[in-house]
Amino acid sequence: MPRYDAPVRDMQFVLHELLQLQNYSNLPGFADASPETIDQILDEGAKFAKNVLFPLNAVGDKQGCKRASDASVKTPDGFPDAYKQLVENGWPLLSAHPEMGGQGLPHAVNIAWTEMVSSSNMAFGMYPGLTHGAYQALMAGGSDELKAKYGPKMASGEWAGTMNLTEPHCGTDLGLMKTKAVPQGDGTYKITGQKIWISGGEQDLTDNIIHLVLARIEGAPEGIKGISLFVVPKYMVKEDGSLGERNACQCGGLEEKMGIHGNATCVMNYDGATGWLVGEEHKGMRTMFVMMNEARLGVGLQGMSQAEIAYQNALDFAKDRVQGRSLTGVQAPDKPADPIIVHPDVRRMLLEQKAFLEGARAFVYWMAFQGDLQHKSPDEAVQQKAEDYMALLTPVVKAYLTHKGYESANLGLQVHGGSGFTREWGLEQIVRDCRISLIYEGTNGVQALDLVGRKLGANGGRAVFSFFAEIDEFIAENDKVEGLELYVEGLKTVRAQLQDGTMWLMQNGMSDFNNAGASSHDYLHLMGLTALAFMWARMAKIALEKKDSGDPFYAAKLATGRYFVERMLPDAPAHLAKVKTGAAAMMALDAEQF
Amino acid sequence: MPRYDAPVRDMQFVLHELLQLQNYSNLPGFADASPETIDQILDEGAKFAKNVLFPLNAVGDKQGCKRASDASVKTPDGFPDAYKQLVENGWPLLSAHPEMGGQGLPHAVNIAWTEMVSSSNMAFGMYPGLTHGAYQALMAGGSDELKAKYGPKMASGEWAGTMNLTEPHCGTDLGLMKTKAVPQGDGTYKITGQKIWISGGEQDLTDNIIHLVLARIEGAPEGIKGISLFVVPKYMVKEDGSLGERNACQCGGLEEKMGIHGNATCVMNYDGATGWLVGEEHKGMRTMFVMMNEARLGVGLQGMSQAEIAYQNALDFAKDRVQGRSLTGVQAPDKPADPIIVHPDVRRMLLEQKAFLEGARAFVYWMAFQGDLQHKSPDEAVQQKAEDYMALLTPVVKAYLTHKGYESANLGLQVHGGSGFTREWGLEQIVRDCRISLIYEGTNGVQALDLVGRKLGANGGRAVFSFFAEIDEFIAENDKVEGLELYVEGLKTVRAQLQDGTMWLMQNGMSDFNNAGASSHDYLHLMGLTALAFMWARMAKIALEKKDSGDPFYAAKLATGRYFVERMLPDAPAHLAKVKTGAAAMMALDAEQF
């Protein structure tokens, strides 16, 4: 029953009209990303997502993955073939480095494709997604030898990659890690320990799996400063690139989970497996963070992507299902009842989804573009600002987009009424799959703490002040534009609220760290709302200029933006009030009084 | 891994200290509900829930129900035996009418038992829950003959009952109903049609199932005014009460659902089944609404009940799981890390649950008590007010408690981090089971529309004005009480906001019905917050008086109430702002522009 059609028109709007990638052809890779090329990628991607990935989404949920007694893992029917097509069509190469065989296209283009994969089949998408993350870590921290050995085949997707961080007793607090690495004197290490929740730790999609494993070298300093990163291939790779013997690591079991059943979540046992150091000894976390930032943007995107498919199906349902009559009189006299989209509260749910989705898409694509600027801009000031934004806003993308994305997926289910709760309509799977995005790659609470405890105050608050300055510049330029007042006023108001919250945190978060912790969640949401308000104001400006073009898309954009300002921004003062309440209420109870 | 222990102390607080049921021994049945009897019921109920029902909760989810080719349905292992014990122990009789063999105890007592059942095993609890609903409808509308025939065995739970409303093309809009009833001239009717989503439509727990079925008598008026209610027993009941031949109705299939797998959700086919009219022809909806009001309170309770078990397990996890150190320095030097309950944001999640739960428990128990007053008070004014409250606030209990209960269950999952997403820890089942509560017995959107469209303006707004007056009386009495200022101020503020929203609706909802529809969701939440603020202020008053009693329960109550005022009430102005925005943003788009 459910369907997925990539929102190509809205993606084009963000890439061509909002970000205007065509104006950056001076940056490496951007010249190859002409509007025509981008449109072709979007069209082909949309077909692949609709015809190849989406039909396997419900199958993957129903079948899940199976581990055999020889510790091999079978993915759902159709996954190996779809993966083969993915690699053959070169999709993983879109934004990979040219020296690794990649096309070197902007991340801002790749993210549109990634959204399609995540929307159409989130569980499947995690296989190439994590491979890409592992590939990036290797490129960021690996020696030339390691890069040459693994890079091209990971870039193409021929080999998969995984990230091994969590152990049974440590997730957020990686300093407690026990997995150990013993140097063998020949440049290799023997890795021993157990890792859990390893997505794609074993599967039947690729000939080899390249595990990136965090471990503690014998005698290393305690805590987080004694952790190193290793490459541990499932099969050894010979000099000529062919596969050698099996390494001493295997899948010890699969987790039974709420969702993403099509992805194999493995317990991985390393029993003296051979590994190679990535980067410097004891500096593994640094490289891992490179990977994690990208992974966190990807997870934020997942939250939004599941909201997108939920929205599409809720919209279909609302147009199709007839039940009751409009409050203001019969709208469909030829039918036994009116389609439920006539009801204001059904529209509230749909618009809540739509206004979030379009704002979130602009925000996360804009962030992907900042990632491009950070690495490719010739202008150091632009690079610096982009790097600052990536640091400051990555936790916001991750936590805000997954939190609101999950709410939004739930609204999609709710529009379906009882049908939403049945398997048949597919919405309940969307909600179950989406739920993990609030947790992995650092729970949303950890993101909020990262924001207020680490990112906000870094370099004297340079990042957030840049953000305010960019918003102020927009406001100054557009303050008197007729027809844009609502959006600019909304932005002004929430920007002032965010500043108020920021000042409160700067004054009170340092004197009592618990104030920072207690306010982190609401502060992050306030920043998320501000980011979306900024995107909406910019989008409204474009739409206003083109609203007489004859394309009803622009009028819809303005109306949706109006919903955002009138109906979503009122949450901002509530978040601000909570921020400014501080920690006292939170810390009043002893643990035993709860 | 998960556990359930009934929150007996908090239940006692609500029943003995807040509602003070012991002061109403003049009402029928209340004299039998002495504090000692109530405590005994709570203790025995807690044991039954913990030892009999809870151990079957995960089993029921995993096994689900199975339909055989003969259309019989097998419930999960252990369910039939547990149900037998439930009946043998007389639990369903607690609040049933004495003339039907019941104990006639107050609903306010029965609701505590119902909460325990819902928390420990929601899917199981629906079997006796819906039986009770069907029993109530029969008692409200049935002839003496029907009551005598079915009443006692439904009251005891020996026979089960079901409610048959929904058809494939009609849920909310029952006027579209097609199931027909043909009079046979002998006082019976032949019922033909298909009903869907019938909870417990078939099962292996009881010897007979008494279906209450809505159908249209041939030649009846169109729409909702032509619907009649029928009793359709699975097995005919002979004069001597023994079972006769099988009726022509059977289970055509089971729904595959997101949760509550232990409950059989049936497609029911009626093929000329014999039925008896309940109440008058074409007046079936009136009786059904009697049942639905009670069922809606029950569903609100379910939302809260799932939040309760989620909270208990989140709390255990937060005390047990060590990860990272407190922001203000090491708290557990003997451990490798501090328990995560030291972190303010973890406490935020726990307190968000706790403050909701305790406020919601007070609210829904108070409502059950209003139900008692409505039927049992000798004072007509008290009866009238209770009836008004039941009408006005039932949709609020249903929608607000399930909405916030689901959020709260999700917070419990979130506290668990990755473990929350795995089957093993049980939280994901809680979230899946809880999800239906926002949908059935009328979606939360339908509740909101019922509130603003039907209940609010009834009798010139008498109900809401009574509610304001009762709050004002409390405020006047307690305005100057030292130590209570925070709670009274919070109540005053939200009460003023609710009044503001009410006035706006009265002025704008009539001139454009879409304004009422567009504001209904937020108005309902504003009323929910006000109801909880009223309960919290009253609870704080009691706790303040007893805080030096040596029982740390009262200090915890005050601190939790503080969290409610400081951290949850700030949502009220956001809801008010949205209420007052009206319908324009909602109605701006054509269906095709979405």
Coordinates of N, CA and C in Angstrom, one line a residue, chain A residues 233-369:
Chain A
P233 N 40.3 -6.1 8.8 CA 39.5 -6.6 7.7 C 39.0 -8.0 8.1
K234 N 37.8 -8.3 7.6 CA 37.2 -9.6 7.8 C 38.2 -10.7 7.1
Y235 N 38.5 -10.4 5.8 CA 39.5 -11.2 5.1 C 40.8 -10.3 4.9
M236 N 41.9 -11.0 5.2 CA 43.2 -10.3 4.9 C 43.2 -9.9 3.4
V237 N 43.9 -8.8 3.2 CA 44.1 -8.3 1.8 C 45.5 -8.5 1.4
K238 N 45.7 -9.3 0.4 CA 47.1 -9.6 -0.1 C 47.7 -8.4 -0.8
E239 N 49.0 -8.4 -1.1 CA 49.7 -7.3 -1.8 C 49.0 -7.0 -3.1
D240 N 48.5 -8.1 -3.8 CA 47.9 -7.8 -5.1 C 46.5 -7.4 -5.0
G241 N 46.0 -7.2 -3.8 CA 44.6 -6.8 -3.6 C 43.6 -8.0 -3.5
S242 N 44.1 -9.2 -3.8 CA 43.1 -10.3 -3.6 C 43.0 -10.7 -2.2
L243 N 41.9 -11.4 -1.9 CA 41.6 -11.8 -0.5 C 42.4 -13.0 0.0
G244 N 42.9 -12.8 1.2 CA 43.6 -13.9 1.8 C 42.8 -14.6 2.9
E245 N 43.5 -15.0 4.0 CA 42.8 -15.8 5.0 C 41.8 -15.0 5.8
R246 N 41.0 -15.7 6.5 CA 39.9 -15.1 7.3 C 40.6 -14.6 8.6
N247 N 40.2 -13.4 9.0 CA 40.7 -12.8 10.3 C 39.9 -13.4 11.4
A248 N 40.5 -13.3 12.6 CA 39.9 -13.9 13.8 C 38.8 -12.9 14.5
C249 N 37.8 -12.7 13.7 CA 36.7 -11.9 14.2 C 35.4 -12.4 13.6
Q250 N 34.4 -12.5 14.4 CA 33.1 -13.0 13.9 C 31.9 -12.5 14.6
C251 N 30.8 -12.7 14.0 CA 29.5 -12.2 14.6 C 29.1 -13.2 15.6
G252 N 29.0 -12.8 16.8 CA 28.5 -13.7 17.9 C 27.0 -13.8 18.1
G253 N 26.3 -12.9 17.4 CA 24.9 -12.9 17.6 C 24.3 -11.7 17.0
L254 N 23.0 -11.7 16.7 CA 22.2 -10.5 16.2 C 21.3 -10.0 17.3
E255 N 21.1 -8.7 17.4 CA 20.2 -8.1 18.3 C 18.8 -8.3 17.7
E256 N 17.8 -8.5 18.6 CA 16.4 -8.4 18.3 C 16.0 -7.0 18.6
K257 N 15.5 -6.3 17.6 CA 15.3 -4.8 17.8 C 13.8 -4.4 17.5
M258 N 13.6 -3.2 17.8 CA 12.2 -2.6 17.5 C 12.0 -2.4 16.0
G259 N 13.1 -2.0 15.3 CA 13.0 -1.7 13.9 C 14.3 -2.0 13.2
I260 N 14.4 -1.3 12.0 CA 15.5 -1.5 11.1 C 16.0 -3.0 11.1
H261 N 15.0 -3.9 10.9 CA 15.2 -5.3 11.0 C 16.1 -5.8 9.8
G262 N 16.0 -5.0 8.7 CA 16.8 -5.4 7.5 C 18.3 -5.2 7.7
N263 N 18.6 -4.4 8.7 CA 20.1 -4.2 9.0 C 20.5 -5.2 10.1
A264 N 21.7 -5.8 9.9 CA 22.2 -6.8 10.8 C 23.0 -6.0 11.9
T265 N 22.4 -6.0 13.1 CA 23.0 -5.4 14.3 C 23.8 -6.5 15.0
C266 N 25.1 -6.5 15.0 CA 25.9 -7.6 15.4 C 26.6 -7.4 16.7
V267 N 26.7 -8.5 17.5 CA 27.7 -8.6 18.5 C 29.0 -9.1 17.7
M268 N 30.1 -8.4 17.9 CA 31.3 -8.8 17.1 C 32.3 -9.2 18.2
N269 N 32.8 -10.4 18.0 CA 33.9 -10.9 18.8 C 35.2 -10.9 18.1
Y270 N 36.2 -10.2 18.7 CA 37.5 -10.1 18.2 C 38.4 -11.0 19.1
D271 N 38.9 -12.1 18.5 CA 39.7 -13.0 19.3 C 41.2 -13.0 18.8
G272 N 41.9 -12.0 19.1 CA 43.3 -11.9 18.6 C 43.3 -11.6 17.1
A273 N 42.3 -10.8 16.6 CA 42.2 -10.5 15.2 C 43.4 -9.5 14.8
T274 N 43.9 -9.7 13.6 CA 44.9 -8.8 13.2 C 44.4 -7.4 12.7
G275 N 45.0 -6.4 13.3 CA 44.6 -5.1 12.9 C 45.8 -4.1 12.7
W276 N 45.5 -3.1 11.9 CA 46.5 -2.1 11.6 C 46.1 -0.7 12.2
L277 N 47.0 0.0 12.8 CA 46.7 1.3 13.5 C 46.4 2.3 12.4
V278 N 45.3 3.1 12.7 CA 44.9 4.2 11.9 C 45.4 5.5 12.6
G279 N 46.2 6.2 12.0 CA 46.7 7.5 12.7 C 47.6 7.1 13.8
E280 N 47.7 8.0 14.8 CA 48.6 7.8 15.9 C 48.1 6.9 17.0
E281 N 49.0 6.3 17.8 CA 48.6 5.6 19.0 C 47.8 6.6 20.0
H282 N 46.8 6.1 20.6 CA 46.1 6.8 21.7 C 45.3 8.0 21.1
K283 N 45.3 8.2 19.8 CA 44.6 9.3 19.3 C 43.4 8.9 18.4
G284 N 42.9 7.7 18.8 CA 41.9 7.2 17.9 C 40.6 8.0 17.9
M285 N 40.3 8.6 19.1 CA 39.1 9.3 19.2 C 39.0 10.5 18.2
R286 N 40.2 11.1 18.0 CA 40.2 12.3 17.1 C 39.7 11.9 15.7
T287 N 40.2 10.8 15.2 CA 39.8 10.3 13.9 C 38.3 9.9 13.9
M288 N 38.0 9.2 15.0 CA 36.6 8.7 15.1 C 35.6 9.9 15.1
F289 N 36.0 11.0 15.6 CA 35.1 12.2 15.6 C 34.9 12.8 14.2
V290 N 35.9 12.6 13.4 CA 35.8 13.1 12.0 C 34.6 12.3 11.4
M291 N 34.7 11.0 11.6 CA 33.7 10.1 11.1 C 32.3 10.4 11.7
M292 N 32.4 10.6 13.0 CA 31.1 10.8 13.8 C 30.4 12.0 13.4
N293 N 31.1 13.1 13.1 CA 30.4 14.3 12.7 C 29.5 14.0 11.4
E294 N 30.2 13.4 10.5 CA 29.4 13.1 9.2 C 28.3 12.1 9.5
A295 N 28.6 11.1 10.4 CA 27.6 10.1 10.7 C 26.4 10.8 11.4
R296 N 26.7 11.8 12.2 CA 25.6 12.5 12.9 C 24.7 13.3 12.0
L297 N 25.3 13.9 11.0 CA 24.5 14.6 10.0 C 23.6 13.5 9.3
G298 N 24.2 12.4 9.0 CA 23.5 11.3 8.3 C 22.3 10.8 9.2
V299 N 22.5 10.7 10.5 CA 21.4 10.3 11.3 C 20.3 11.3 11.4
G300 N 20.7 12.6 11.5 CA 19.7 13.6 11.4 C 18.8 13.5 10.2
L301 N 19.6 13.3 9.1 CA 18.9 13.1 7.8 C 18.0 11.9 7.8
Q302 N 18.4 10.8 8.5 CA 17.5 9.7 8.6 C 16.2 10.0 9.3
G303 N 16.3 10.8 10.4 CA 15.0 11.2 11.1 C 14.1 11.9 10.1
M304 N 14.7 12.8 9.4 CA 13.9 13.6 8.4 C 13.4 12.7 7.3
S305 N 14.2 11.8 6.9 CA 13.8 11.0 5.7 C 12.6 10.1 6.0
Q306 N 12.6 9.6 7.3 CA 11.5 8.7 7.6 C 10.2 9.6 7.8
A307 N 10.4 10.8 8.2 CA 9.3 11.8 8.3 C 8.7 12.0 6.9
E308 N 9.6 12.1 5.9 CA 9.2 12.4 4.5 C 8.3 11.3 4.0
I309 N 8.7 10.0 4.1 CA 7.9 9.0 3.6 C 6.6 8.8 4.4
A310 N 6.6 9.1 5.7 CA 5.4 9.1 6.5 C 4.5 10.2 6.0
Y311 N 5.0 11.3 5.7 CA 4.2 12.4 5.2 C 3.5 12.1 3.8
Q312 N 4.3 11.6 2.9 CA 3.7 11.2 1.6 C 2.5 10.3 1.7
N313 N 2.7 9.3 2.6 CA 1.6 8.3 2.7 C 0.4 8.9 3.5
A314 N 0.7 9.7 4.5 CA -0.4 10.4 5.2 C -1.2 11.3 4.3
L315 N -0.5 12.0 3.4 CA -1.1 12.9 2.5 C -2.0 12.1 1.5
D316 N -1.5 11.0 1.0 CA -2.3 10.1 0.1 C -3.6 9.7 0.9
F317 N -3.4 9.2 2.1 CA -4.5 8.7 2.9 C -5.5 9.8 3.1
A318 N -5.0 11.0 3.4 CA -5.9 12.1 3.8 C -6.8 12.6 2.6
K319 N -6.2 12.4 1.4 CA -6.9 12.8 0.2 C -7.9 11.7 -0.2
D320 N -7.6 10.5 0.1 CA -8.4 9.3 -0.4 C -9.5 8.9 0.6
R321 N -9.2 8.9 1.9 CA -10.1 8.4 2.9 C -11.3 9.4 3.0
V322 N -12.5 8.9 2.8 CA -13.6 9.8 3.1 C -14.3 9.4 4.4
Q323 N -14.6 10.4 5.2 CA -15.1 10.2 6.5 C -15.6 11.5 7.1
G324 N -16.9 11.6 7.3 CA -17.5 12.8 7.9 C -17.5 13.9 6.8
R325 N -18.1 15.1 7.2 CA -18.2 16.2 6.3 C -17.4 17.4 6.9
S326 N -17.0 18.2 6.0 CA -16.3 19.5 6.4 C -17.1 20.2 7.4
L327 N -16.5 20.9 8.4 CA -17.2 21.7 9.4 C -18.0 22.8 8.7
T328 N -17.6 23.2 7.5 CA -18.2 24.4 6.9 C -19.1 24.0 5.8
G329 N -19.5 22.7 5.7 CA -20.4 22.3 4.6 C -19.8 21.3 3.7
V330 N -20.7 20.6 3.0 CA -20.2 19.5 2.1 C -19.2 19.9 1.1
Q331 N -18.1 19.2 1.0 CA -17.1 19.6 0.0 C -17.1 18.6 -1.2
A332 N -17.5 17.4 -1.0 CA -17.5 16.4 -2.1 C -18.9 15.8 -2.2
P333 N -19.8 16.5 -2.8 CA -21.2 16.1 -2.8 C -21.4 14.7 -3.5
D334 N -20.4 14.4 -4.4 CA -20.5 13.1 -5.2 C -20.1 11.9 -4.4
K335 N -19.6 12.2 -3.2 CA -19.0 11.1 -2.4 C -19.9 10.9 -1.1
P336 N -19.8 9.8 -0.5 CA -20.6 9.5 0.7 C -20.2 10.4 1.9
A337 N -18.9 10.9 1.8 CA -18.4 11.8 2.8 C -17.2 12.5 2.2
D338 N -16.7 13.5 2.9 CA -15.6 14.3 2.4 C -14.3 13.6 2.7
P339 N -13.3 13.8 1.8 CA -11.9 13.3 2.1 C -11.5 14.0 3.4
I340 N -10.8 13.3 4.3 CA -10.5 13.9 5.6 C -9.5 15.1 5.5
I341 N -8.9 15.3 4.4 CA -8.0 16.5 4.3 C -8.8 17.8 4.4
V342 N -10.1 17.8 4.4 CA -10.9 19.0 4.6 C -10.9 19.4 6.1
H343 N -10.6 18.5 7.0 CA -10.6 18.8 8.4 C -9.4 19.6 8.9
P344 N -9.6 20.7 9.6 CA -8.5 21.5 10.0 C -7.5 20.7 10.8
D345 N -7.9 19.8 11.7 CA -7.0 19.1 12.5 C -6.1 18.1 11.7
V346 N -6.7 17.6 10.7 CA -5.9 16.7 9.8 C -4.9 17.6 9.0
R347 N -5.3 18.7 8.6 CA -4.4 19.7 8.0 C -3.3 20.1 8.9
R348 N -3.7 20.3 10.2 CA -2.6 20.6 11.2 C -1.5 19.6 11.2
M349 N -1.9 18.3 11.2 CA -1.0 17.2 11.3 C -0.1 17.2 10.0
L350 N -0.8 17.4 8.9 CA 0.0 17.4 7.6 C 0.9 18.6 7.5
L351 N 0.5 19.7 7.9 CA 1.3 20.9 7.8 C 2.4 20.9 8.8
E352 N 2.2 20.3 10.0 CA 3.2 20.2 11.0 C 4.4 19.3 10.3
Q353 N 4.0 18.3 9.6 CA 5.0 17.5 8.9 C 5.7 18.3 7.8
K354 N 4.9 18.9 7.0 CA 5.4 19.6 5.8 C 6.3 20.7 6.1
A355 N 5.9 21.5 7.1 CA 6.7 22.7 7.5 C 8.0 22.3 8.1
F356 N 7.9 21.2 8.9 CA 9.2 20.7 9.5 C 10.1 20.1 8.4
L357 N 9.5 19.3 7.5 CA 10.3 18.6 6.5 C 11.0 19.6 5.6
E358 N 10.3 20.6 5.1 CA 10.9 21.5 4.1 C 12.0 22.4 4.8
G359 N 11.7 22.8 6.0 CA 12.7 23.5 6.8 C 13.9 22.7 7.1
A360 N 13.7 21.4 7.5 CA 14.7 20.5 7.9 C 15.6 20.2 6.7
R361 N 14.9 20.0 5.5 CA 15.7 19.6 4.3 C 16.7 20.8 4.0
A362 N 16.1 22.0 4.0 CA 17.0 23.2 3.7 C 18.2 23.2 4.7
F363 N 17.9 23.0 6.0 CA 18.9 23.1 7.0 C 20.0 22.0 6.8
V364 N 19.6 20.8 6.6 CA 20.6 19.7 6.5 C 21.4 19.8 5.2
Y365 N 20.7 20.2 4.1 CA 21.5 20.4 2.9 C 22.4 21.5 3.0
W366 N 22.0 22.6 3.6 CA 22.8 23.7 3.9 C 24.1 23.3 4.7
M367 N 23.8 22.5 5.7 CA 25.0 22.0 6.5 C 25.9 21.1 5.6
A368 N 25.4 20.3 4.7 CA 26.2 19.5 3.9 C 27.1 20.4 3.0
F369 N 26.5 21.5 2.6 CA 27.2 22.5 1.8 C 28.3 23.2 2.7

